Short mmCIF file of C-alpha atoms and ligand atoms in Angstrom, two decimals:
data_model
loop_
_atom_site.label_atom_id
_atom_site.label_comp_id
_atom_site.label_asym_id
_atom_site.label_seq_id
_atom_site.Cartn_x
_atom_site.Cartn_y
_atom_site.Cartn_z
CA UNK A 1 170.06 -11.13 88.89
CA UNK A 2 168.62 -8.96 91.65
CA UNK A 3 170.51 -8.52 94.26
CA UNK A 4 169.75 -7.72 98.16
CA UNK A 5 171.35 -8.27 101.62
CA UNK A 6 168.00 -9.87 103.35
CA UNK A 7 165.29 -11.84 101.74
CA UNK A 8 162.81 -11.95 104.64
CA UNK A 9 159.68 -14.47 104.02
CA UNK A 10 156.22 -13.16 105.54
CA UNK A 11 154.97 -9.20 106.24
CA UNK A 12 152.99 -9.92 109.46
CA UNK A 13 154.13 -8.13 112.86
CA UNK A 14 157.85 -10.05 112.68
CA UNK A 15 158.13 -9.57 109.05
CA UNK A 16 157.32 -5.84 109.10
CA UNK A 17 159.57 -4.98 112.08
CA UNK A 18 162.45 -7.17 110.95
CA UNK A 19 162.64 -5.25 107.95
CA UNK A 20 162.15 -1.76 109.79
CA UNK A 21 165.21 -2.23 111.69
CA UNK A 22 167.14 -3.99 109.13
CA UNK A 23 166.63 -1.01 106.66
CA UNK A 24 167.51 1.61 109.39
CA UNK A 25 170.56 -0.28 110.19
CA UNK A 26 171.30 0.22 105.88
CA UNK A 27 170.63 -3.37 104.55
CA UNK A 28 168.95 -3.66 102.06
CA UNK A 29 165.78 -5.90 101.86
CA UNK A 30 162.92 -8.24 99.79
CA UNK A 31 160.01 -8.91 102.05
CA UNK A 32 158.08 -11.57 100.12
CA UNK A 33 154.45 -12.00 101.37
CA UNK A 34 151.84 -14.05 99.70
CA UNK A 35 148.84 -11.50 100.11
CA UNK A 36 148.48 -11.82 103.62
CA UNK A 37 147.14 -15.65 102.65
CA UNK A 38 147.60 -17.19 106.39
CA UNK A 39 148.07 -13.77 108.19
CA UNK A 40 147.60 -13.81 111.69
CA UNK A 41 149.01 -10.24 112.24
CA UNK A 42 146.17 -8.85 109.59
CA UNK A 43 143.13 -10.69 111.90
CA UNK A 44 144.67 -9.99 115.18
CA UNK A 45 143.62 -7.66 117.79
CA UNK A 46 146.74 -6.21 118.25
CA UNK A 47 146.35 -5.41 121.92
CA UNK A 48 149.20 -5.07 124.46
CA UNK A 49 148.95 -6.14 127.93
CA UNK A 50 151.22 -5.93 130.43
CA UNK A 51 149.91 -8.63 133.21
CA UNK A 52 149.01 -11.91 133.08
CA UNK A 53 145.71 -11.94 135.21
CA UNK A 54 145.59 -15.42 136.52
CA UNK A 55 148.49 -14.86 138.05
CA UNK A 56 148.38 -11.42 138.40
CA UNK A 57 151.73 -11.45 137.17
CA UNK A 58 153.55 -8.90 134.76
CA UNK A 59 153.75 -10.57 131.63
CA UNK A 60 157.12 -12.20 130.52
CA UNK A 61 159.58 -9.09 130.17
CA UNK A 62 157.19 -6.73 130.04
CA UNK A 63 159.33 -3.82 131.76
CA UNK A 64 161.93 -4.19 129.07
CA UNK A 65 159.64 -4.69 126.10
CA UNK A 66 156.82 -2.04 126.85
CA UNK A 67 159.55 1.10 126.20
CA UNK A 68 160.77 -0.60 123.40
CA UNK A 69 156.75 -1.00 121.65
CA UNK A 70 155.94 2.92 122.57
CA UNK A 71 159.07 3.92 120.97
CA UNK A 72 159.09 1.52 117.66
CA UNK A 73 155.44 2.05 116.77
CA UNK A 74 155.47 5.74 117.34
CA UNK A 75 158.51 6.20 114.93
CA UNK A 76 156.71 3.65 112.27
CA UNK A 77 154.02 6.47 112.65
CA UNK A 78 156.15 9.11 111.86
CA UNK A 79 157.74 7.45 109.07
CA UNK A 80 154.05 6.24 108.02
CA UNK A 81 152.70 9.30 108.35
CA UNK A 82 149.67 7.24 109.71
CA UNK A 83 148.26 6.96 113.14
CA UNK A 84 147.80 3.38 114.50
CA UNK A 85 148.76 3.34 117.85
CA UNK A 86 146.13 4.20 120.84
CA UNK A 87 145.84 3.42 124.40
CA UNK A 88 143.38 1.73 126.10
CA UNK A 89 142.59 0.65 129.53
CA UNK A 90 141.51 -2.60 129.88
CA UNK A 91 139.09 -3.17 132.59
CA UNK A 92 139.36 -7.15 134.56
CA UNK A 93 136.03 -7.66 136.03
CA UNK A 94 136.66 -10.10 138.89
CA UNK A 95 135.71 -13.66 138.90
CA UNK A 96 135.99 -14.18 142.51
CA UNK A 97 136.93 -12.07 145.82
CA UNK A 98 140.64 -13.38 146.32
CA UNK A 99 141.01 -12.49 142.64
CA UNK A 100 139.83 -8.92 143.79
CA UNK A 101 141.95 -9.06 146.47
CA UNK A 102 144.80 -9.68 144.66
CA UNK A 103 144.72 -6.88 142.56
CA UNK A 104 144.50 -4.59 145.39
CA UNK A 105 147.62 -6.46 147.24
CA UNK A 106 148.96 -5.75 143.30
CA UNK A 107 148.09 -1.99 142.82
CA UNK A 108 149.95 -1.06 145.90
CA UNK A 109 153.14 -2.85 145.10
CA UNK A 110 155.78 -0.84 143.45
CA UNK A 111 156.49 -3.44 141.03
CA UNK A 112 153.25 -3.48 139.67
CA UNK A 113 151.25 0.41 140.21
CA UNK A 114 152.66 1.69 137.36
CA UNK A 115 150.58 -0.76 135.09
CA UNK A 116 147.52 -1.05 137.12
CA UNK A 117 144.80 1.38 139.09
CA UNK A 118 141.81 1.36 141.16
CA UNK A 119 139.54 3.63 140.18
CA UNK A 120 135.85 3.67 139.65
CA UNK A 121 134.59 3.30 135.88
CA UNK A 122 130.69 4.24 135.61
CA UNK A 123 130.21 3.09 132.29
CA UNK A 124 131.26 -0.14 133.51
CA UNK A 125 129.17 0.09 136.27
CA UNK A 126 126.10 0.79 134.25
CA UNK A 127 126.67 -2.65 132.26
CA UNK A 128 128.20 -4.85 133.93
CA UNK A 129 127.83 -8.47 136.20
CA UNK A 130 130.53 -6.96 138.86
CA UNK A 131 129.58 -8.85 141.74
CA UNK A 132 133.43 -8.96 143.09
CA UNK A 133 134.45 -5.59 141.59
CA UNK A 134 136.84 -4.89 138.90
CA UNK A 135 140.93 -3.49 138.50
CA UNK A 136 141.98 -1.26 135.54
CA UNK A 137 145.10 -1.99 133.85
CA UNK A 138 147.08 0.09 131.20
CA UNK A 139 146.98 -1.50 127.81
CA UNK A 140 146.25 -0.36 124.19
CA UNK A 141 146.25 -1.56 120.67
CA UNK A 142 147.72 -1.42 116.86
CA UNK A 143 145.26 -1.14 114.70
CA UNK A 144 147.18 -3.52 112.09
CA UNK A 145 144.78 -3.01 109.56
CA UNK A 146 145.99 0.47 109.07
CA UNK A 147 149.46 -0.56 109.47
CA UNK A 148 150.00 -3.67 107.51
CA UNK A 149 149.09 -1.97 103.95
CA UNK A 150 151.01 1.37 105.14
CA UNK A 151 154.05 -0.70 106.10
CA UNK A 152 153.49 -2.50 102.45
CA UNK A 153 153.34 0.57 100.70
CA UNK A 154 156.12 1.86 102.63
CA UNK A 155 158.40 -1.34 100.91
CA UNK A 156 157.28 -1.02 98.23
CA UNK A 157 158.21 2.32 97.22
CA UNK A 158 161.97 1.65 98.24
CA UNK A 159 161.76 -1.76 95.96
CA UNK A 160 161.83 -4.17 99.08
CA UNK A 161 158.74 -5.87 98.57
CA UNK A 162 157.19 -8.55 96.23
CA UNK A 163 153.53 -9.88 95.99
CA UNK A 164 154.85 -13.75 95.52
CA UNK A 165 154.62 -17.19 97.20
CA UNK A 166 157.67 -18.55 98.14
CA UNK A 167 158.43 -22.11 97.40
CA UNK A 168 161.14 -23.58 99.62
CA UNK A 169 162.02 -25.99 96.11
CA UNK A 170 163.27 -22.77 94.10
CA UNK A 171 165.67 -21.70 97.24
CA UNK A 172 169.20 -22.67 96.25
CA UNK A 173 172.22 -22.68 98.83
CA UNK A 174 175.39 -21.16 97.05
CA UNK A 175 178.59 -20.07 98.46
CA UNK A 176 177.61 -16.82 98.67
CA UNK A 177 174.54 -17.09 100.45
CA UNK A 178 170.81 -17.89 98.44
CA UNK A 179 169.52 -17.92 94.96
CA UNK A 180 165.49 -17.25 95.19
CA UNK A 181 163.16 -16.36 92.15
CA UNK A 182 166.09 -14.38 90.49
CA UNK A 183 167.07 -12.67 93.77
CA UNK A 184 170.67 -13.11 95.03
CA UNK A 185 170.79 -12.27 98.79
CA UNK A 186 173.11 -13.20 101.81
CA UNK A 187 170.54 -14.30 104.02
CA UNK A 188 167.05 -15.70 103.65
CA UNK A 189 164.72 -14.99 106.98
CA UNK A 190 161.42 -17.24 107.86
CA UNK A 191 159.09 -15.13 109.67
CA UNK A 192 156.08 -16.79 108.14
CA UNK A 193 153.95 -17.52 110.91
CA UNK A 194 153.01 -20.62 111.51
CA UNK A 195 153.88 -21.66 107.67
CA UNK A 196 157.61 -21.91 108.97
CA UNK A 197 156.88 -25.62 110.35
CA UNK A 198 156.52 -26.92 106.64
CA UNK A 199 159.56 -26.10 105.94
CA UNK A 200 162.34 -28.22 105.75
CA UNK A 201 164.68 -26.27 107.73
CA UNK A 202 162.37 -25.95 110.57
CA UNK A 203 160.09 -28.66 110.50
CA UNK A 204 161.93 -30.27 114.04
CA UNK A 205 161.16 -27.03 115.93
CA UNK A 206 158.07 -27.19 118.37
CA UNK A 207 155.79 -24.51 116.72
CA UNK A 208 152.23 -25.31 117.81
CA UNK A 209 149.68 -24.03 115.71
CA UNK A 210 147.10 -22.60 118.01
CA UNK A 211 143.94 -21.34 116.33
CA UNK A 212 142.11 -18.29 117.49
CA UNK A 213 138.14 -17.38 116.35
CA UNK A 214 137.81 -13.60 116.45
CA UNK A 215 134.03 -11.64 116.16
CA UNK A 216 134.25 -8.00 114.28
CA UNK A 217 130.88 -6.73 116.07
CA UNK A 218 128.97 -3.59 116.08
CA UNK A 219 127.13 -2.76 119.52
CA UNK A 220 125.82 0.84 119.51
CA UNK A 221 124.00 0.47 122.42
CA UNK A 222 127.07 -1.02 124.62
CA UNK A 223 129.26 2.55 125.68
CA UNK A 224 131.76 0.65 126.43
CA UNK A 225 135.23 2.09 126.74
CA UNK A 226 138.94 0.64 126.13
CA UNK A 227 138.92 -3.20 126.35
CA UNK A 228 136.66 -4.97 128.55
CA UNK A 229 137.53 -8.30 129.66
CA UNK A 230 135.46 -11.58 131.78
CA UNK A 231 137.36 -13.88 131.08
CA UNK A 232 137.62 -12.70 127.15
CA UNK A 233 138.39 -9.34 125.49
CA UNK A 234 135.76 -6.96 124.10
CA UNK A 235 138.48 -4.22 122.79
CA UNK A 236 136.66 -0.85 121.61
CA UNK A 237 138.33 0.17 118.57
CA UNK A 238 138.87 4.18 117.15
CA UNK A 239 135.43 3.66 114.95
CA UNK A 240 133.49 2.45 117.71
CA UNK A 241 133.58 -0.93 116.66
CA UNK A 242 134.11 -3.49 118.95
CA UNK A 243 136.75 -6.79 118.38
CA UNK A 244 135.85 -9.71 120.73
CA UNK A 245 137.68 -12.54 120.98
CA UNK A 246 138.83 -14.55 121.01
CA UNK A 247 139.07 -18.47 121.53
CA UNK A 248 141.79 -21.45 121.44
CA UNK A 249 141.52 -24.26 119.31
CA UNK A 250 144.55 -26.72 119.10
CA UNK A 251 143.38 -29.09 116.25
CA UNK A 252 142.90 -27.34 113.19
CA UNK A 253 145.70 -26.98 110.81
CA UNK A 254 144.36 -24.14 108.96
CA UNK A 255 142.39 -21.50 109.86
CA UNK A 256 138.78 -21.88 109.60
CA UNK A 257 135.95 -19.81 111.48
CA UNK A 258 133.04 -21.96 113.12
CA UNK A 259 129.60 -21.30 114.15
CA UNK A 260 130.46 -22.91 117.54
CA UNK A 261 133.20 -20.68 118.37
CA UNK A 262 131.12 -17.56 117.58
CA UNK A 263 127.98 -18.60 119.22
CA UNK A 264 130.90 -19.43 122.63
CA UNK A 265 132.00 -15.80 122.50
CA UNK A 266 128.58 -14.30 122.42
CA UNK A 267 127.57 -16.36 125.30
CA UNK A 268 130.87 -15.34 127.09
CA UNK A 269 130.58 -11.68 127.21
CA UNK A 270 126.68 -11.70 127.71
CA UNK A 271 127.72 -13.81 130.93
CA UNK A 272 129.25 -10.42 132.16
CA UNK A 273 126.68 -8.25 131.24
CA UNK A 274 123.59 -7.10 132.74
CA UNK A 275 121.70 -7.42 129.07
CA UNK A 276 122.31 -9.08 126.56
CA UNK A 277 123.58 -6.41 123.66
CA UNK A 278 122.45 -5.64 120.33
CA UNK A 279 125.26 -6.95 118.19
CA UNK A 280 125.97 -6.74 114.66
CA UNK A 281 128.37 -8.81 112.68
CA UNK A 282 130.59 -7.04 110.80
CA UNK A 283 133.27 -9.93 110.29
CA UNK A 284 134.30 -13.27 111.62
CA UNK A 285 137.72 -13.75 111.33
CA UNK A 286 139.79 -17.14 112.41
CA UNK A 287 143.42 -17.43 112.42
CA UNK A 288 146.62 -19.79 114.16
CA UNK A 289 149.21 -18.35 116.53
CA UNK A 290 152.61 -19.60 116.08
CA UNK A 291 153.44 -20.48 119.40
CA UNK A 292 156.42 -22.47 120.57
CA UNK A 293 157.04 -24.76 123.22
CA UNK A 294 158.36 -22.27 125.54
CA UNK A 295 156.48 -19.52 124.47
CA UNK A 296 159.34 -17.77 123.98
CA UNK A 297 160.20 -15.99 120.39
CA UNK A 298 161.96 -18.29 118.00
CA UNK A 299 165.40 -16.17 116.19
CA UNK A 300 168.53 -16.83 115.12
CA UNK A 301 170.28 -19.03 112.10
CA UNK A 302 170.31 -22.33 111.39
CA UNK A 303 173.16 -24.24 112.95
CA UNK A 304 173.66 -25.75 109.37
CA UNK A 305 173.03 -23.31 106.98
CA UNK A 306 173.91 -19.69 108.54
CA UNK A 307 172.37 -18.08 105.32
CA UNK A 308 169.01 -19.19 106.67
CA UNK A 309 167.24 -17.41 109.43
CA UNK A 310 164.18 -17.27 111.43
CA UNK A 311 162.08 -15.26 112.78
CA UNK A 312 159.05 -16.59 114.61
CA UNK A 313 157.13 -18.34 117.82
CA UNK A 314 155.09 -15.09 118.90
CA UNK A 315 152.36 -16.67 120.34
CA UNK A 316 149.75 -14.85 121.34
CA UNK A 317 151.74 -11.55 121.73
CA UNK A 318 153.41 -10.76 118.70
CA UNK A 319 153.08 -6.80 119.18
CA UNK A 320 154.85 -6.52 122.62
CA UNK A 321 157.47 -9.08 121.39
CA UNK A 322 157.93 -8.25 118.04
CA UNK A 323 159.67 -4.53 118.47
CA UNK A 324 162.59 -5.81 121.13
CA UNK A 325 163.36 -8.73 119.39
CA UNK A 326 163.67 -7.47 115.88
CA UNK A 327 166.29 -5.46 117.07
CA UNK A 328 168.26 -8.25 118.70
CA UNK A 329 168.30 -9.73 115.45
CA UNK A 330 169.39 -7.16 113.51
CA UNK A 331 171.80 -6.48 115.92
CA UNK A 332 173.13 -9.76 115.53
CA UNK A 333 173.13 -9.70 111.93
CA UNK A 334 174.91 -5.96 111.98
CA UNK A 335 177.13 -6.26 114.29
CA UNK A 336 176.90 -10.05 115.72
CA UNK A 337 176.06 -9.15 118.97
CA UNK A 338 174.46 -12.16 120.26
CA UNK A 339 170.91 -12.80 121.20
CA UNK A 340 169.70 -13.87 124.55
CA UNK A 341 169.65 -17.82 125.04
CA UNK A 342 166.04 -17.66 125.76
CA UNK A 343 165.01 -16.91 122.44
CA UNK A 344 167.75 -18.03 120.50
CA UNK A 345 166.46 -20.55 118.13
CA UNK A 346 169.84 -23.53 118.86
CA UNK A 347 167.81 -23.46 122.60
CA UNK A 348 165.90 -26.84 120.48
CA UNK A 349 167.98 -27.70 118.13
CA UNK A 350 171.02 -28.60 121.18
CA UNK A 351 167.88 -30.37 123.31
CA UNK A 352 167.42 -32.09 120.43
CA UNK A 353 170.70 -33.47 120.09
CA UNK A 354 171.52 -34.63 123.81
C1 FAD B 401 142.20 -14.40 116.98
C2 FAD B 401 143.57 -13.89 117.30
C3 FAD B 401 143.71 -12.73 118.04
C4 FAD B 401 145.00 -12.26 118.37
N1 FAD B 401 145.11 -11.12 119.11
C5 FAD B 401 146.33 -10.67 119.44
C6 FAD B 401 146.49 -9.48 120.20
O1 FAD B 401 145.52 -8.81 120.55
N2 FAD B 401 147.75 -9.08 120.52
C7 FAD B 401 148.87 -9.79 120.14
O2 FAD B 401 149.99 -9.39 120.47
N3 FAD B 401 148.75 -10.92 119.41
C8 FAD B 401 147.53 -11.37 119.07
N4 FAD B 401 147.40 -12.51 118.34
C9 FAD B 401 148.63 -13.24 118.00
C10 FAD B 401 149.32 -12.58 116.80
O3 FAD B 401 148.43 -12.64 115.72
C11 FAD B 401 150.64 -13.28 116.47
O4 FAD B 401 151.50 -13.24 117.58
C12 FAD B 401 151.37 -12.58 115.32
O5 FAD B 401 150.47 -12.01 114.42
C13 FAD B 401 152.30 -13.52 114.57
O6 FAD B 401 152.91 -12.74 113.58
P1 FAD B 401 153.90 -13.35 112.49
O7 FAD B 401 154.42 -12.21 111.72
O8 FAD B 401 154.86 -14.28 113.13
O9 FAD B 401 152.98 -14.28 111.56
P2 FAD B 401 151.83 -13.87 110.52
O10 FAD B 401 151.10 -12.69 110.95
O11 FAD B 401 151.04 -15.10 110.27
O12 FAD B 401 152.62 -13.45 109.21
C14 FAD B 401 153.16 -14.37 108.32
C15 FAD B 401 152.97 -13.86 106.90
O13 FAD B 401 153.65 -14.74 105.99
C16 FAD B 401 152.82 -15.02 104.89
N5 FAD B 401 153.25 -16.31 104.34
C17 FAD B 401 153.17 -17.54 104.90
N6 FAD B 401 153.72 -18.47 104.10
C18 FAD B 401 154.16 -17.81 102.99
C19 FAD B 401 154.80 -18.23 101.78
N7 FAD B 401 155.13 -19.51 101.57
N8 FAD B 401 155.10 -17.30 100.85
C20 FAD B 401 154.80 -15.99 101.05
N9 FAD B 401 154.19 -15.54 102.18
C21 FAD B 401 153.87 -16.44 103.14
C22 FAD B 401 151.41 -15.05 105.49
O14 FAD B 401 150.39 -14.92 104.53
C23 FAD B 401 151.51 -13.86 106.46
O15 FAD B 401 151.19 -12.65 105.80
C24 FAD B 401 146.15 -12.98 117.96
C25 FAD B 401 146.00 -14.12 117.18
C26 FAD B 401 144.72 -14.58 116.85
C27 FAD B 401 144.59 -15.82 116.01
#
């Protein structure tokens, strides 16, 4: 029998930095990923954004969690010996002039400057429908196709990872902790995506799966810079490729790309363009958020069975939220410090019982 501390199910973002801060706190760990099968990490943009812009709001814990991303993606850089992180400014064209008003009202408040600017982007200019102006905000992105195979490899060469689908039927509950595929560990830990509603365990938690249609494009004639966003994202990437994107569907249980959806997202961005552009499809991908009622992360252990854990509900921002809360949980595994009540996964299972 093989034995390990951690069997964590799933290497997307929660997965991966689960396992990062397990195995710098010592444990030792099996990540068991199926290939990437139903990844939304390996599809996603992996942008970061600090404000919500229909509210103009910063984004839910933003201050706390934006240190906490620079820090834990530079070090997996270091340790990768792979570069994957880059800033980007993302550019909000206006739809109207309260919303441009509002930005200005934003960029002079203390709470907010350090995240946003007003400053005059010719490029944009050049392009662009900007009838009510446009706000700069400071952003960037993971280019997770870089850093889900060097995070792999990374596992791999310390023994903690297996190629495998994991079948809930094979888990057996001992004394001890769990019995999986000839692994013997004290704790089993579901961070796989939205797959983590079919299981038994977690099947009463209020996951939504929220589908997402994504367009790969080239646009060589389009110069645009960072991410620029109407109303949707066109986020320049290191190559010069362009991700747009991307759309929400709440009826499909799988992911599953459509003609619609791509022909919406075209239409989109050419509404904030001065031309329509040149683009060339280099992929279409589709995939479903895991998002939870709250839209809050989903942690902790099972109020039943504190062997098995989970780690999930990222929503649409599973690289700001992933970083923080991967350390709450290993700190509560480590050292049981406990995790904050928003996120702490008995938040449904004692709503449930009242
Ligand atoms: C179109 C689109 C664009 C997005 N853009 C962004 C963005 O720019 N920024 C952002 O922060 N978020 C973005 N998101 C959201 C982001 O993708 C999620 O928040 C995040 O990827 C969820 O990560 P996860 O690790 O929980 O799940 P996943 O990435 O889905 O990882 C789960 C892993 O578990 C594996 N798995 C599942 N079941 C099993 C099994 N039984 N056995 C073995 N392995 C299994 C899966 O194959 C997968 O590899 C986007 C999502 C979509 C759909």
């Amino acid at each position: 029998m093989n034995k390990t501390h951690i069997i964590i199910i799933g290497q997307g973002i929660a997965g991966s930095l689960l396992a990062h801060e397990l195995i710098k706190a010592g444990k030792k760990v099996l990540v068991v990923d199926n290939g990437h099968k139903t990844s939304a990490t390996l599809i996603a943009a992996g942008m970061w954004n600090p404000i919500l812009f229909k509210k103009l709001k910063k984004s839910w814990r933003a201050d706390d969690l934006l240190p906490v991303l620079l820090h834990v993606y530079s070090e997996l850089e270091e340790i990768l010996d792979k570069k994957f992180m880059y800033n980007r400014e993302i550019v909000r064209l206006f739809p109207s002039n309260d919303a441009a008003n509002d930005f200005h009202l934003a960029a002079n408040d203390e709470r907010y400057s350090v995240y946003l600017e007003e400053k005059t982007q010719l490029e944009v200019e050049a392009v662009a429908n900007d009838e009510f102006g446009y706000g700069t905000i400071k952003g960037g992105y993971i280019d997770l196709p870089v850093f889900l195979p060097a995070f792999k490899d990374y596992l791999e060469n310390q023994d903690a990872f297996l190629e495998a689908e994991f079948n809930e039927k094979d888990l057996e509950i001992t004394d001890y902790g769990v019995i999986w595929n000839g692994y013997e560990a004290e704790k089993i830990i579901y961070a796989n995506g939205y797959k983590t509603t079919e299981s038994k365990f977690w099947s009463y938690l209020p996951i939504t799966r929220t589908h997402g249609n994504m367009l790969h494009v080239r646009a060589d004639d389009l110069k645009l810079k960072g991410v620029f966003n109407n109303g949707q994202w066109l986020l320049n990437l290191e190559d010069g490729s362009y991700k747009m994107g991307a759309t929400f569907e709440w009826d499909l249980p799988e992911p599953s790309p459509s003609e619609e959806s791509k022909q919406k997202l075209i239409k989109k961005l050419e509404s904030g363009l001065k031309e329509k552009p040149e683009l060339e499809l280099v992929k279409h991908h589709a995939g479903i958020r895991p998002t939870s009622a709250d839209h809050r992360p989903i942690m902790g252990f099972h109020a039943d069975h504190p062997e098995i854990g989970i780690f999930n509900g990222m929503g649409t921002k599973g690289i700001m939220l992933a970083p923080l809360f991967a350390k709450q949980l290993t700190s509560l595994i480590t050292s049981q410090t406990p995790i904050e009540d928003a996120v702490n996964v008995n938040r449904f299972r004692n709503k449930t019982k009242d």
